mmCIF file of C-alpha atoms in Angstrom:
data_model
loop_
_atom_site.group_PDB
_atom_site.id
_atom_site.type_symbol
_atom_site.label_atom_id
_atom_site.label_comp_id
_atom_site.label_asym_id
_atom_site.label_seq_id
_atom_site.Cartn_x
_atom_site.Cartn_y
_atom_site.Cartn_z
ATOM 1 C CA MET A 1 -37.275 6.310 17.093
ATOM 2 C CA ALA A 2 -36.254 5.006 20.555
ATOM 3 C CA ALA A 3 -35.148 1.719 19.281
ATOM 4 C CA THR A 4 -32.888 3.409 16.776
ATOM 5 C CA VAL A 5 -31.263 5.639 19.414
ATOM 6 C CA LYS A 6 -30.865 2.425 21.706
ATOM 7 C CA GLN A 7 -29.232 0.627 18.669
ATOM 8 C CA HIS A 8 -26.783 3.651 18.153
ATOM 9 C CA VAL A 9 -25.956 3.580 21.912
ATOM 10 C CA GLN A 10 -25.360 -0.187 21.953
ATOM 11 C CA LEU A 11 -23.039 0.406 18.616
ATOM 12 C CA ALA A 12 -21.261 2.931 20.443
ATOM 13 C CA LEU A 13 -20.670 1.064 23.456
ATOM 14 C CA SER A 14 -19.512 -1.903 21.397
ATOM 15 C CA LEU A 15 -16.668 0.071 19.971
ATOM 16 C CA PRO A 16 -13.098 -0.163 21.428
ATOM 17 C CA PRO A 17 -12.161 2.671 24.041
ATOM 18 C CA ARG A 18 -9.645 4.376 21.596
ATOM 19 C CA LEU A 19 -12.320 4.611 18.798
ATOM 20 C CA ARG A 20 -15.177 5.784 21.302
ATOM 21 C CA THR A 21 -12.795 8.430 22.896
ATOM 22 C CA PHE A 22 -11.822 9.806 19.375
ATOM 23 C CA LEU A 23 -15.589 9.865 18.318
ATOM 24 C CA ALA A 24 -16.592 11.603 21.519
ATOM 25 C CA ARG A 25 -13.804 14.240 21.073
ATOM 26 C CA TYR A 26 -14.410 14.693 17.309
ATOM 27 C CA PRO A 27 -17.966 13.607 16.562
ATOM 28 C CA PRO A 28 -18.885 13.871 12.727
ATOM 29 C CA ALA A 29 -21.738 16.054 11.799
ATOM 30 C CA SER A 30 -23.609 12.830 10.805
ATOM 31 C CA ILE A 31 -24.163 11.877 14.303
ATOM 32 C CA LEU A 32 -24.987 15.195 15.883
ATOM 33 C CA PRO A 33 -28.559 15.560 17.269
ATOM 34 C CA ALA A 34 -31.248 16.400 14.659
ATOM 35 C CA GLY A 35 -31.550 20.295 13.982
ATOM 36 C CA ALA A 36 -27.982 20.925 15.547
ATOM 37 C CA ASP A 37 -25.775 23.334 13.580
ATOM 38 C CA PRO A 38 -22.464 21.661 13.058
ATOM 39 C CA GLU A 39 -20.733 24.956 13.281
ATOM 40 C CA THR A 40 -21.988 25.989 16.725
ATOM 41 C CA HIS A 41 -22.276 22.367 17.927
ATOM 42 C CA LYS A 42 -18.624 21.790 18.229
ATOM 43 C CA THR A 43 -16.630 20.152 21.113
ATOM 44 C CA PRO A 44 -13.560 22.243 22.689
ATOM 45 C CA TYR A 45 -11.172 19.829 20.841
ATOM 46 C CA GLN A 46 -12.860 20.558 17.402
ATOM 47 C CA GLU A 47 -12.722 24.379 18.146
ATOM 48 C CA GLU A 48 -8.894 23.728 18.637
ATOM 49 C CA SER A 49 -8.382 21.814 15.413
ATOM 50 C CA PRO A 50 -11.392 20.773 13.280
ATOM 51 C CA ASN A 51 -9.502 17.859 11.707
ATOM 52 C CA PRO A 52 -6.928 16.199 14.077
ATOM 53 C CA PHE A 53 -5.441 14.461 11.125
ATOM 54 C CA MET A 54 -4.392 17.365 9.319
ATOM 55 C CA PRO A 55 -1.585 19.892 10.146
ATOM 56 C CA THR A 56 -3.050 23.583 11.059
ATOM 57 C CA LYS A 57 -1.528 26.753 10.766
ATOM 58 C CA HIS A 58 -1.566 29.303 13.699
ATOM 59 C CA PRO A 59 -4.006 32.280 12.784
ATOM 60 C CA ILE A 60 -1.510 35.010 14.449
ATOM 61 C CA THR A 61 1.879 33.664 14.046
ATOM 62 C CA GLY A 62 1.166 31.777 10.783
ATOM 63 C CA LYS A 63 3.344 28.850 12.102
ATOM 64 C CA TRP A 64 2.348 25.390 11.067
ATOM 65 C CA HIS A 65 1.388 22.807 13.822
ATOM 66 C CA ASN A 66 1.701 19.128 13.441
ATOM 67 C CA PRO A 67 -1.505 17.069 13.505
ATOM 68 C CA LYS A 68 -2.777 15.970 16.709
ATOM 69 C CA TYR A 69 -2.695 12.389 15.588
ATOM 70 C CA SER A 70 0.429 11.040 13.907
ATOM 71 C CA LEU A 71 0.384 9.083 10.846
ATOM 72 C CA ARG A 72 0.826 5.892 12.742
ATOM 73 C CA ARG A 73 -1.917 6.540 15.276
ATOM 74 C CA GLN A 74 -4.259 7.571 12.235
ATOM 75 C CA ALA A 75 -3.474 4.303 10.481
ATOM 76 C CA GLU A 76 -4.366 2.489 13.909
ATOM 77 C CA LEU A 77 -7.643 4.362 14.217
ATOM 78 C CA VAL A 78 -8.809 3.878 10.620
ATOM 79 C CA LYS A 79 -7.950 0.005 10.873
ATOM 80 C CA LEU A 80 -10.109 -0.001 14.159
ATOM 81 C CA ALA A 81 -12.707 1.729 12.382
ATOM 82 C CA GLN A 82 -12.796 -0.719 9.455
ATOM 83 C CA GLU A 83 -12.929 -3.623 11.836
ATOM 84 C CA HIS A 84 -16.105 -2.138 13.284
ATOM 85 C CA GLY A 85 -17.561 -0.790 10.194
ATOM 86 C CA VAL A 86 -17.597 2.976 11.079
ATOM 87 C CA GLU A 87 -14.793 4.307 8.756
ATOM 88 C CA GLU A 88 -17.087 6.714 7.286
ATOM 89 C CA LEU A 89 -17.472 8.562 10.557
ATOM 90 C CA LEU A 90 -13.706 9.364 10.729
ATOM 91 C CA PRO A 91 -12.625 12.662 9.361
ATOM 92 C CA PHE A 92 -10.509 12.968 6.018
ATOM 93 C CA THR A 93 -7.029 11.451 6.447
ATOM 94 C CA ARG A 94 -4.553 9.910 3.721
ATOM 95 C CA LYS A 95 -4.930 6.508 5.526
ATOM 96 C CA LEU A 96 -8.510 6.044 4.473
ATOM 97 C CA ASN A 97 -9.254 3.278 2.056
ATOM 98 C CA GLU A 98 -11.129 5.334 -0.441
ATOM 99 C CA GLU A 99 -8.098 7.916 -0.430
ATOM 100 C CA LYS A 100 -5.567 5.052 -0.749
ATOM 101 C CA LEU A 101 -7.453 3.750 -3.704
ATOM 102 C CA ARG A 102 -8.021 7.134 -5.442
ATOM 103 C CA LYS A 103 -4.082 7.834 -5.172
ATOM 104 C CA ARG A 104 -3.302 4.355 -6.624
ATOM 105 C CA VAL A 105 -5.545 5.070 -9.399
ATOM 106 C CA GLU A 106 -4.193 8.392 -9.981
ATOM 107 C CA LEU A 107 -0.433 7.575 -9.802
ATOM 108 C CA GLY A 108 -0.641 3.937 -10.959
ATOM 109 C CA LEU A 109 1.768 1.423 -9.711
ATOM 110 C CA ARG A 110 4.961 3.528 -9.461
ATOM 111 C CA VAL A 111 7.398 0.657 -10.522
ATOM 112 C CA LYS A 112 9.897 1.115 -13.523
ATOM 113 C CA GLY A 113 9.292 -1.579 -15.947
ATOM 114 C CA THR A 114 5.529 -2.137 -15.177
ATOM 115 C CA GLY A 115 4.132 0.194 -17.834
ATOM 116 C CA VAL A 116 3.174 -0.668 -21.464
ATOM 117 C CA GLY A 117 6.135 -1.832 -23.459
ATOM 118 C CA GLU A 118 8.578 -1.507 -20.501
ATOM 119 C CA LYS A 119 11.041 -4.205 -19.118
ATOM 120 C CA VAL A 120 12.318 -4.510 -15.668
ATOM 121 C CA LYS A 121 16.075 -4.256 -16.012
ATOM 122 C CA GLY A 122 17.089 -7.095 -13.512
ATOM 123 C CA HIS A 123 20.404 -8.772 -13.039
ATOM 124 C CA LYS A 124 22.649 -9.525 -15.951
ATOM 125 C CA HIS A 125 22.132 -13.388 -15.221
ATOM 126 C CA GLU A 126 18.322 -12.904 -15.216
ATOM 127 C CA ARG A 127 18.520 -10.927 -18.560
ATOM 128 C CA THR A 128 20.584 -13.564 -20.250
ATOM 129 C CA LEU A 129 18.919 -16.660 -18.849
ATOM 130 C CA VAL A 130 16.390 -17.275 -21.443
ATOM 131 C CA ALA A 131 18.830 -17.062 -24.241
ATOM 132 C CA LYS A 132 21.480 -19.288 -22.375
ATOM 133 C CA MET A 133 18.748 -21.865 -21.669
ATOM 134 C CA GLU A 134 17.628 -21.891 -25.333
ATOM 135 C CA LYS A 135 21.083 -22.407 -26.557
ATOM 136 C CA ARG A 136 21.606 -25.240 -23.970
ATOM 137 C CA ARG A 137 18.294 -26.897 -25.183
ATOM 138 C CA GLU A 138 19.511 -26.977 -28.830
ATOM 139 C CA ALA A 139 22.808 -28.116 -27.831
ATOM 140 C CA MET A 140 21.065 -30.975 -25.994
ATOM 141 C CA LEU A 141 18.836 -31.700 -29.031
ATOM 142 C CA ALA A 142 22.113 -31.944 -31.267
ATOM 143 C CA MET A 143 24.073 -33.994 -28.750
ATOM 144 C CA PRO A 144 23.214 -37.537 -30.260
ATOM 145 C CA ASP A 145 24.557 -36.272 -33.721
ATOM 146 C CA ILE A 146 27.842 -34.894 -32.062
ATOM 147 C CA ILE A 147 28.326 -38.053 -30.148
ATOM 148 C CA ARG A 148 27.998 -40.025 -33.393
ATOM 149 C CA GLU A 149 30.403 -37.783 -35.224
ATOM 150 C CA TRP A 150 32.835 -37.927 -32.045
ATOM 151 C CA LYS A 151 32.913 -41.588 -32.206
ATOM 152 C CA LYS A 152 33.398 -41.625 -35.893
ATOM 153 C CA VAL A 153 36.308 -38.922 -36.046
ATOM 154 C CA GLY A 154 37.926 -39.897 -32.729
ATOM 155 C CA LYS A 155 39.359 -38.026 -29.786
ATOM 156 C CA ARG A 156 42.550 -36.923 -31.808
ATOM 157 C CA ASN A 157 40.854 -35.331 -34.987
ATOM 158 C CA TRP A 158 38.150 -33.576 -32.976
ATOM 159 C CA THR A 159 38.078 -29.971 -33.881
ATOM 160 C CA LYS A 160 34.534 -28.866 -32.887
ATOM 161 C CA PHE A 161 33.239 -27.636 -29.707
ATOM 162 C CA PRO A 162 33.302 -29.066 -27.121
ATOM 163 C CA LYS A 163 37.120 -29.983 -26.964
#
């Protein structure tokens, strides 16, 4: 028991200061002391806003307040937590990897033309490139016959393409 507590303390001390401060202000229920009730064992920061990553509605005025941490700061905290392997200790946010994967699966790759049977429109020269190159290849294959015929007919009597 004492060894695991020491390991947890060492892990906490090895975290960067920003992450350590965040976890001290908003400790997850999983790291609370044994037998402690998460509802009664709250820090003053948690009483003010249980999830600092989500907007909160004022109980009296009904006005919405912005999250305590902006999306940029949320992303920075999530990246730090990922680097140190403690991402599961953070409260819910859109920036968590599981949430990003869930959203990608739900919505798919939202780029027109990447679905089944769809084509990306592209520029005109990109759309006509394949046909143009095929026509050019066929002309190059037929070139020896055209040269032979041109030499036989001569410049003055030449009526075919190219002139």
